[in-house]
PDB file of C-alpha atoms in Angstrom:
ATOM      1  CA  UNK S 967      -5.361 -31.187  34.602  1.00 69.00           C
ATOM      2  CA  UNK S 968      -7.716 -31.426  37.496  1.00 79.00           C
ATOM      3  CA  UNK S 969      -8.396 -34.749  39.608  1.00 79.00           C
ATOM      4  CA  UNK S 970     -11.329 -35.975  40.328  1.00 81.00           C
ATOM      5  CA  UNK S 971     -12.501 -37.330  43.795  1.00 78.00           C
ATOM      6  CA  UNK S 972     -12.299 -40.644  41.858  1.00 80.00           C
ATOM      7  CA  UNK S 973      -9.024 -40.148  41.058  1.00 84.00           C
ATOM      8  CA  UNK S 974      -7.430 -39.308  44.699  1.00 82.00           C
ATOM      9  CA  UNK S 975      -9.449 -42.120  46.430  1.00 83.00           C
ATOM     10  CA  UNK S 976      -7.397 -44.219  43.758  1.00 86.00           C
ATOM     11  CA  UNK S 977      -4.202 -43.080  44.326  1.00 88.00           C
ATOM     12  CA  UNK S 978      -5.045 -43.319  48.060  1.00 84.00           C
ATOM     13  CA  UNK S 979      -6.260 -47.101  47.795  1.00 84.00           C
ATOM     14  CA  UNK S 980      -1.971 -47.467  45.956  1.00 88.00           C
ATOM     15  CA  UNK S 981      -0.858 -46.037  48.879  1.00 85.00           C
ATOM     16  CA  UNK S 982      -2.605 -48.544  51.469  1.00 82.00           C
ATOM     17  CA  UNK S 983      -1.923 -51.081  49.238  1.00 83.00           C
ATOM     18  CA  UNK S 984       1.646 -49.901  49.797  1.00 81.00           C
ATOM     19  CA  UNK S 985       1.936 -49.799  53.287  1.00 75.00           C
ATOM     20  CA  UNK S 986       0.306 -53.451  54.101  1.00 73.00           C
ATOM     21  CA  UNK S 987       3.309 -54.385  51.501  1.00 78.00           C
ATOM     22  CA  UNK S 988       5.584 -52.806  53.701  1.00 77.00           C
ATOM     23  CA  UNK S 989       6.718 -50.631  51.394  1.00 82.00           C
ATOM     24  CA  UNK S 990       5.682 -47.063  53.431  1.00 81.00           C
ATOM     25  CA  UNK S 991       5.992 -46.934  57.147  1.00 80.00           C
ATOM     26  CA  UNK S 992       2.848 -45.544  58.968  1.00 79.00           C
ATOM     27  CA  UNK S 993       4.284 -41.795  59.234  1.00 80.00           C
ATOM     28  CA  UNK S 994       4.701 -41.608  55.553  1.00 84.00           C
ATOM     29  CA  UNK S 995       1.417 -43.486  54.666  1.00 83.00           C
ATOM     30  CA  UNK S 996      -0.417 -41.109  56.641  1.00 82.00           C
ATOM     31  CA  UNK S 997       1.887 -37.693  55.257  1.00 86.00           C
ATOM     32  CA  UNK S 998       0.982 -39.214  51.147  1.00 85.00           C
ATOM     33  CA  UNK S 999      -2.668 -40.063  52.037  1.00 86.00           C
ATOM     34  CA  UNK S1000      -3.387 -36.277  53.445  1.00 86.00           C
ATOM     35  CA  UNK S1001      -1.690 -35.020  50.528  1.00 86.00           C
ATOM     36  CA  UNK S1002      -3.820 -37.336  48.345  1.00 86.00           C
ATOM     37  CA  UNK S1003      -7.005 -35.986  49.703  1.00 85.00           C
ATOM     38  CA  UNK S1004      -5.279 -32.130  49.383  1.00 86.00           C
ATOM     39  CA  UNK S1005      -4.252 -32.554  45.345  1.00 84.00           C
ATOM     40  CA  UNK S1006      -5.977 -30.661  43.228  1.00 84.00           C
ATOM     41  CA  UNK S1007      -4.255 -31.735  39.721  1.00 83.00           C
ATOM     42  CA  UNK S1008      -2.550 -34.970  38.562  1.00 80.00           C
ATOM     43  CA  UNK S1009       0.425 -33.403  38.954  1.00 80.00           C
ATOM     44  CA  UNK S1010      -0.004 -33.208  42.659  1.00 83.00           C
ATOM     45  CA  UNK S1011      -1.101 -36.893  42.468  1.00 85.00           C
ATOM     46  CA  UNK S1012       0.863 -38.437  40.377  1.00 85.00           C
ATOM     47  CA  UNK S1013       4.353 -37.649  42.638  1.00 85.00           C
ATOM     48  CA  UNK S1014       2.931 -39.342  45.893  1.00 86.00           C
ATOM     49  CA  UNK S1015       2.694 -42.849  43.831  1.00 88.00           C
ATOM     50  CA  UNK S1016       6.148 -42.431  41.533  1.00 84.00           C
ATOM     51  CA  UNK S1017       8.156 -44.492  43.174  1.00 82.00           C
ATOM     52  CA  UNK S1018       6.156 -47.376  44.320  1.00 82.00           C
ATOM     53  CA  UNK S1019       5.790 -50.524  42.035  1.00 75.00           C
ATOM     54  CA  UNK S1020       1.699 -51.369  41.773  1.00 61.00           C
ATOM     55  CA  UNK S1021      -0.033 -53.498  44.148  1.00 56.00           C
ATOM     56  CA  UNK S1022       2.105 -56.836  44.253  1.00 51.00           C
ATOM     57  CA  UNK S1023       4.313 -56.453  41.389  1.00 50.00           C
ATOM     58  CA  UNK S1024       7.714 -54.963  41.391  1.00 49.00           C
ATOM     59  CA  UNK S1025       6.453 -52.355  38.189  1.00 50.00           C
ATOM     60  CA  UNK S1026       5.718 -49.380  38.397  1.00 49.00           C
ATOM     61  CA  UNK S1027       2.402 -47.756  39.664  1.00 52.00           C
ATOM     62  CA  UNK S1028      -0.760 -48.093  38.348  1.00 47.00           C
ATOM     63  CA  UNK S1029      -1.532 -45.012  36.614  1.00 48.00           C
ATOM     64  CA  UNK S1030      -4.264 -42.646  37.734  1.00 48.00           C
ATOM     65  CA  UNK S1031      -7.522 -44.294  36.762  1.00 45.00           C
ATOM     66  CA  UNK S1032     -11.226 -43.504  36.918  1.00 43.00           C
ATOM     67  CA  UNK S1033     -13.170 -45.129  39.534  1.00 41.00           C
ATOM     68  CA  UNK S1034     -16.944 -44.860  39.540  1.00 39.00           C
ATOM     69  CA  UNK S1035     -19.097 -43.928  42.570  1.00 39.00           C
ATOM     70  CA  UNK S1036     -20.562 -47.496  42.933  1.00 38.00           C
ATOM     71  CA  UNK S1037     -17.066 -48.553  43.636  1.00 39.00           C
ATOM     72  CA  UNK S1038     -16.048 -46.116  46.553  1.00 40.00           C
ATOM     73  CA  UNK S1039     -15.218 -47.835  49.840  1.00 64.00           C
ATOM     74  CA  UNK S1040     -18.213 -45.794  51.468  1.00 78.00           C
ATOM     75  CA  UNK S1041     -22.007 -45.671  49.903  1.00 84.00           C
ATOM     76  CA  UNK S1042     -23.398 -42.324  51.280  1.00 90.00           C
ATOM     77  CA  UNK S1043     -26.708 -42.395  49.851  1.00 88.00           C
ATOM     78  CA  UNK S1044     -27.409 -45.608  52.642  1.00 89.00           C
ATOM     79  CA  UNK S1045     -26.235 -43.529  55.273  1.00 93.00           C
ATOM     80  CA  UNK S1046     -27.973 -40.070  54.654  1.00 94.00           C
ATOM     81  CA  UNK S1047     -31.623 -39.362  55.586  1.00 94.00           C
ATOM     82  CA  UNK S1048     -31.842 -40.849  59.145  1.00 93.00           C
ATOM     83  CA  UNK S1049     -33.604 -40.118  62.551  1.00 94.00           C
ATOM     84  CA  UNK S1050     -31.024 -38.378  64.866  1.00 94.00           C
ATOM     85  CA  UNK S1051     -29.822 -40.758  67.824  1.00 95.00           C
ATOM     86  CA  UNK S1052     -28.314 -37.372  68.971  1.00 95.00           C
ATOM     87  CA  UNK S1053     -28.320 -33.736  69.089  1.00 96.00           C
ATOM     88  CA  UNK S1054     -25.600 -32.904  71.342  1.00 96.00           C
ATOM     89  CA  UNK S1055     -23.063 -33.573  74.391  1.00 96.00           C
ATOM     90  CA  UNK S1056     -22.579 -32.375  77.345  1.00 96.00           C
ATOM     91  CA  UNK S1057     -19.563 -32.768  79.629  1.00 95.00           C
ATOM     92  CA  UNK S1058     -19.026 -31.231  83.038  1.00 94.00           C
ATOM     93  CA  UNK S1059     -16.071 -32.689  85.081  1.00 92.00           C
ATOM     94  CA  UNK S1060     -16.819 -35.465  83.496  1.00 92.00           C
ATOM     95  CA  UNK S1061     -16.541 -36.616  79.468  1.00 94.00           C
ATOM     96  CA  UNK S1062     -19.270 -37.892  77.157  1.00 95.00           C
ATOM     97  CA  UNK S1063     -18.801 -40.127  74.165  1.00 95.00           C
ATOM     98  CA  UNK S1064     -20.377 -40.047  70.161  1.00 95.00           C
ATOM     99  CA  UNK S1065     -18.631 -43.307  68.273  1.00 92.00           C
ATOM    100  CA  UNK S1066     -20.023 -46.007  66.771  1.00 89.00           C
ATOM    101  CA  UNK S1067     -23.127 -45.960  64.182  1.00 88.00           C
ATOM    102  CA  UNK S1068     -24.893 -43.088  65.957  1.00 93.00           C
ATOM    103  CA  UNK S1069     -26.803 -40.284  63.625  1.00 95.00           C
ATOM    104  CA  UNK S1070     -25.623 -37.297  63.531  1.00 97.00           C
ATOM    105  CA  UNK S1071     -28.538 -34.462  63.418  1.00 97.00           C
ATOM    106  CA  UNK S1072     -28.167 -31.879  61.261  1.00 97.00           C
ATOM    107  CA  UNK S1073     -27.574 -29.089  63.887  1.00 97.00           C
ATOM    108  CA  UNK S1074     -25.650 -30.748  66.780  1.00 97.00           C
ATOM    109  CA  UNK S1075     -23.816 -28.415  69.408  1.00 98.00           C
ATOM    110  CA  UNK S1076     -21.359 -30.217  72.674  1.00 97.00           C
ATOM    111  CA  UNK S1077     -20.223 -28.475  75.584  1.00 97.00           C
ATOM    112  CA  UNK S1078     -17.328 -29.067  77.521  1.00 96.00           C
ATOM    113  CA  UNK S1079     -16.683 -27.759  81.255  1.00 96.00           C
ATOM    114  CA  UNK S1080     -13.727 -28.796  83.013  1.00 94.00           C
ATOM    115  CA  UNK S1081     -14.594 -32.096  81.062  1.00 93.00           C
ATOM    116  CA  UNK S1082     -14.019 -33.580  78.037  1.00 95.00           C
ATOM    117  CA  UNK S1083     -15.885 -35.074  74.695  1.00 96.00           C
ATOM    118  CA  UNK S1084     -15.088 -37.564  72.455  1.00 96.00           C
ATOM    119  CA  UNK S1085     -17.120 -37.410  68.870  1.00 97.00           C
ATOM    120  CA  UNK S1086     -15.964 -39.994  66.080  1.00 96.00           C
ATOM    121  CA  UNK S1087     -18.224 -39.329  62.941  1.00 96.00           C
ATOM    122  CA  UNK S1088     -16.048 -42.969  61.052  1.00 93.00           C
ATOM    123  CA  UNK S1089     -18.577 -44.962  61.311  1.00 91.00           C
ATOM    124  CA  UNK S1090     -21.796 -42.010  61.955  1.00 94.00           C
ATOM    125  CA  UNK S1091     -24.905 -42.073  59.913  1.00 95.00           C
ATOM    126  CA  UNK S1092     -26.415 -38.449  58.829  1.00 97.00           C
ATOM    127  CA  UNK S1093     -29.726 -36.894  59.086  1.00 96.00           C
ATOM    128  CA  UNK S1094     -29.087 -34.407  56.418  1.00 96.00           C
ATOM    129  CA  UNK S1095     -26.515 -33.515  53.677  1.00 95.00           C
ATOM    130  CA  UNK S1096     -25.617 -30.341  55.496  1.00 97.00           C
ATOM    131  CA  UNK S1097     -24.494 -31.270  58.622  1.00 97.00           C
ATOM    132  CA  UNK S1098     -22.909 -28.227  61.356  1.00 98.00           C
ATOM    133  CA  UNK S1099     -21.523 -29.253  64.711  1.00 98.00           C
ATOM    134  CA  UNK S1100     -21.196 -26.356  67.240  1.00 98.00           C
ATOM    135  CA  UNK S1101     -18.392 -27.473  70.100  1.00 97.00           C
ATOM    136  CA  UNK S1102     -17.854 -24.904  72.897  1.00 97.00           C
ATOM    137  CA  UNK S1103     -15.075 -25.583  75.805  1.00 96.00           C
ATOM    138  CA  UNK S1104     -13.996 -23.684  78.954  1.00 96.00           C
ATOM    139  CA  UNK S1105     -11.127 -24.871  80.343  1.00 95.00           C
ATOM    140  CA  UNK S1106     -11.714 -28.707  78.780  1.00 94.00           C
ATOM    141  CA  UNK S1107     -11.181 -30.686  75.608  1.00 96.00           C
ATOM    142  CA  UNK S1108     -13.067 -31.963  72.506  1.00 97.00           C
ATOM    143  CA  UNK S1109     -11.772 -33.818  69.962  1.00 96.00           C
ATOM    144  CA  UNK S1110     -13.602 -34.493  66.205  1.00 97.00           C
ATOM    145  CA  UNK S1111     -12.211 -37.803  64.371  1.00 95.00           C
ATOM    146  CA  UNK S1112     -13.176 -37.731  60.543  1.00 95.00           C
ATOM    147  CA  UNK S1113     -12.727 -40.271  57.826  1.00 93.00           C
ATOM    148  CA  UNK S1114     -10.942 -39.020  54.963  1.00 91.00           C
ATOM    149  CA  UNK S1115     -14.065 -39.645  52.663  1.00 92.00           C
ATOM    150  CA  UNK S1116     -15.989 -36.664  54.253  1.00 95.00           C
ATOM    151  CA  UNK S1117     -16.362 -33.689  53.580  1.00 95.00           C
ATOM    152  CA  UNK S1118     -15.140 -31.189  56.273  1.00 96.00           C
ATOM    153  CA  UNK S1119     -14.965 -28.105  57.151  1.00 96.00           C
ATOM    154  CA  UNK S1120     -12.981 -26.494  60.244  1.00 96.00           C
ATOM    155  CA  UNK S1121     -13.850 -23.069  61.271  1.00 94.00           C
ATOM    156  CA  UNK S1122     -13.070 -21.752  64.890  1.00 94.00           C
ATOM    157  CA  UNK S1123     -10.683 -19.907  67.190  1.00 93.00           C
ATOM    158  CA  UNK S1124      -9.328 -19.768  71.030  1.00 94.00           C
ATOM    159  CA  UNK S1125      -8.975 -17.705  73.863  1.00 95.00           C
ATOM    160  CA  UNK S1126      -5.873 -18.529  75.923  1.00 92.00           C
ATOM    161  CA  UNK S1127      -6.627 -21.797  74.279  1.00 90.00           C
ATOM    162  CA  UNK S1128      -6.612 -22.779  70.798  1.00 93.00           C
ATOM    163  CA  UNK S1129      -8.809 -25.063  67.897  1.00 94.00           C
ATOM    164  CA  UNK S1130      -6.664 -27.537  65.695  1.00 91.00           C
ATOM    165  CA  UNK S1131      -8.118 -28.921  63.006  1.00 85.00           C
ATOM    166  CA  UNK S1132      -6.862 -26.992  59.702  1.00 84.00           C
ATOM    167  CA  UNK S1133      -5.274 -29.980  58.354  1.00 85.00           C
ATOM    168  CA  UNK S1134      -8.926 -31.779  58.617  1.00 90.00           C
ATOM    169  CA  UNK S1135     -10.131 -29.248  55.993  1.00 93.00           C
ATOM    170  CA  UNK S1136     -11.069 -30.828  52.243  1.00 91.00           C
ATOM    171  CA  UNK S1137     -13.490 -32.814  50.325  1.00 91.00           C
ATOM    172  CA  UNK S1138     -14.830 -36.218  50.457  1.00 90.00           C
ATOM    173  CA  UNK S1139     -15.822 -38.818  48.117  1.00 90.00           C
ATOM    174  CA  UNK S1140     -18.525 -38.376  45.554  1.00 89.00           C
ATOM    175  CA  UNK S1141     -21.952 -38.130  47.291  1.00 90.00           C
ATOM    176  CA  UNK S1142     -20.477 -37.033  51.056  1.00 94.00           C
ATOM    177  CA  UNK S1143     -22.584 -34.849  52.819  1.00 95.00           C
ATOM    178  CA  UNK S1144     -20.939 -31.529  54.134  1.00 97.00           C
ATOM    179  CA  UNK S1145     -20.017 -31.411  57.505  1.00 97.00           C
ATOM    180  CA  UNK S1146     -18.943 -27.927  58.905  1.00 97.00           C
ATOM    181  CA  UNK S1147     -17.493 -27.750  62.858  1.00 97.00           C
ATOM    182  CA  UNK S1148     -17.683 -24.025  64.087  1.00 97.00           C
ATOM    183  CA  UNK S1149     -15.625 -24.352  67.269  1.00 96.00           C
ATOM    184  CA  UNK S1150     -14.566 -21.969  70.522  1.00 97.00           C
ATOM    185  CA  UNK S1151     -12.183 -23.031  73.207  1.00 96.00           C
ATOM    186  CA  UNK S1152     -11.476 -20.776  76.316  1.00 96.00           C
ATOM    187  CA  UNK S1153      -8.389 -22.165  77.999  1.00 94.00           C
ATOM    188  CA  UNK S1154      -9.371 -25.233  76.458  1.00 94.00           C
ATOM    189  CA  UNK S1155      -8.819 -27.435  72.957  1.00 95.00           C
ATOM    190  CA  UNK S1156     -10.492 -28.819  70.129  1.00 96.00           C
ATOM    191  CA  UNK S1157      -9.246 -30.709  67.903  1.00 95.00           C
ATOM    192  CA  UNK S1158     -10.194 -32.466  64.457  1.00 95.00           C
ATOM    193  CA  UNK S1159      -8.415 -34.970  62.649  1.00 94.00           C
ATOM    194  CA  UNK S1160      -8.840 -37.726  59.655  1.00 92.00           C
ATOM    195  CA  UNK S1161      -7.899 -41.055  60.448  1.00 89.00           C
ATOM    196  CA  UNK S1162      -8.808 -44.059  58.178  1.00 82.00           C
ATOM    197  CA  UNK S1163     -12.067 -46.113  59.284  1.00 73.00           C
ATOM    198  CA  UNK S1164     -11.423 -49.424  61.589  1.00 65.00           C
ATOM    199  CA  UNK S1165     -12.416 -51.644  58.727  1.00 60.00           C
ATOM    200  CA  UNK S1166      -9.409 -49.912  56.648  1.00 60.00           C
ATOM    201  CA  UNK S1167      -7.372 -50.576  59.686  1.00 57.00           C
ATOM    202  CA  UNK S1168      -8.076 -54.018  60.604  1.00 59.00           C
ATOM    203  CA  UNK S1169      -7.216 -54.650  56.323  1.00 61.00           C
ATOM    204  CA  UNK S1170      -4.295 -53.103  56.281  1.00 60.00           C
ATOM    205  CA  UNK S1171      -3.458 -54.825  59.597  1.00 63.00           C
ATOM    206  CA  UNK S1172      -4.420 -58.725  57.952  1.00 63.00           C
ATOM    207  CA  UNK S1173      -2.588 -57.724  54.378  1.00 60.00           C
ATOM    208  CA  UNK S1174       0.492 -56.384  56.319  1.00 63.00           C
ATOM    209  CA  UNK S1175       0.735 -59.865  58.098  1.00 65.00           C
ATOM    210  CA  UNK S1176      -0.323 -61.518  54.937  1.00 62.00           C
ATOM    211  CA  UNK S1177       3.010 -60.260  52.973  1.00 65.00           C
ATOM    212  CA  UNK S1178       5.059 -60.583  56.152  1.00 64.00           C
ATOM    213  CA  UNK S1179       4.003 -64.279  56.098  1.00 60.00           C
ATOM    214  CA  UNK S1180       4.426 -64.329  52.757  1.00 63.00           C
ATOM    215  CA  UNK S1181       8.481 -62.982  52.840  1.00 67.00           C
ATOM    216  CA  UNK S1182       8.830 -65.782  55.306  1.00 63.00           C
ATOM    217  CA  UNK S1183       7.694 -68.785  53.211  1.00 64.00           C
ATOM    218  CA  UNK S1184       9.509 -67.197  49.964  1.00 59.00           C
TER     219      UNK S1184
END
């Protein structure tokens, strides 16, 4: 049977649940969760959670259940619709920077000359649904960080240089906008990877020092 987007976010919530337990180390957590976002069918799902016990028990997993969109960890509809803070970057032996809560416009192109850029969409707001970022490098570096609720799509190639970001590819949460990166790098990089949003990190961080405080008082 076919997952829903519902479904994966709540197998991915079991697995961070898992590794503040202490139960998956961080190379694993991060292996199941970009599997979790990959799965197509409950039988894709359902392996990556099989032998963990649910959330602070020592039973099995929760099964796959149904989550609704009000409950999703991010609420796109907030952060869809606003003024671009920026259109571009531009980096010539030197670097630029896009982090934060910045807006992303809906066309945004960065170059990179003997430079480098930095562009962290985590936290970004969006001034459309249909967002495409146009990176271009000569002999530099620019790398994409996404959060594994969006929706992103990697498309690119190199010259005596190359574009990572394959593993970046998938869908996001129920209401994500679409973000495609269309990327060229002439003896340069560019790369684009998921990694979980700071507020995921900083939890994960306080319940992994919860249960090791926890194991020490038991």
């Amino acid at each position: 049977m076919r997952a829903s987007d519902a479904e994966r976010e709540r197998i991915a919530e079991t697995l961070r649940d898992a590794v503040a337990e202490g139960r998956l180390d961080m190379e694993e957590f991060e292996q199941r969760l970009e599997a979790a976002y990959k799965a197509r069918t409950h039988g894709e799902l359902e392996p990556l959670v099989r032998d963990l016990p649910a959330p602070g028990t020592a039973g099995p997993a929760a099964p796959v259940a149904r989550r609704t969109e009000d409950e999703t960890e991010v609420h796109w509809p907030s952060r869809i619709g606003h003024p671009p803070t920026s259109k571009g970057g531009f980096a010539l032996w030197g670097g630029f920077q896009r982090k934060g809560n910045w807006t992303v416009a809906k066309k945004f192109t960065a170059f990179a000359m003997w430079g480098g850029g930095d562009i962290d969409l985590r936290e970004a707001r969006f001034e459309d649904r249909e967002t495409v970022i146009r990176l271009f490098t000569i002999m530099g570096g620019i790398g994409v960080t996404v959060p594994p609720e969006l929706n992103v799509q990697v498309k690119g190639f190199g010259i005596m240089g190359g574009v990572g970001g394959s593993k970046a590819n998938g869908e996001g949460t129920p209401g994500s906008p679409h973000v495609t990166i269309v990327a060229f790098a002439l003896m340069g990089g560019i790369g684009v990877d998921r990694k979980l949003r700071k507020v995921h990190k900083e939890r994960l961080r306080l319940e992994k020092r919860e249960g090791k405080e926890r194991k020490e008082l038991g």
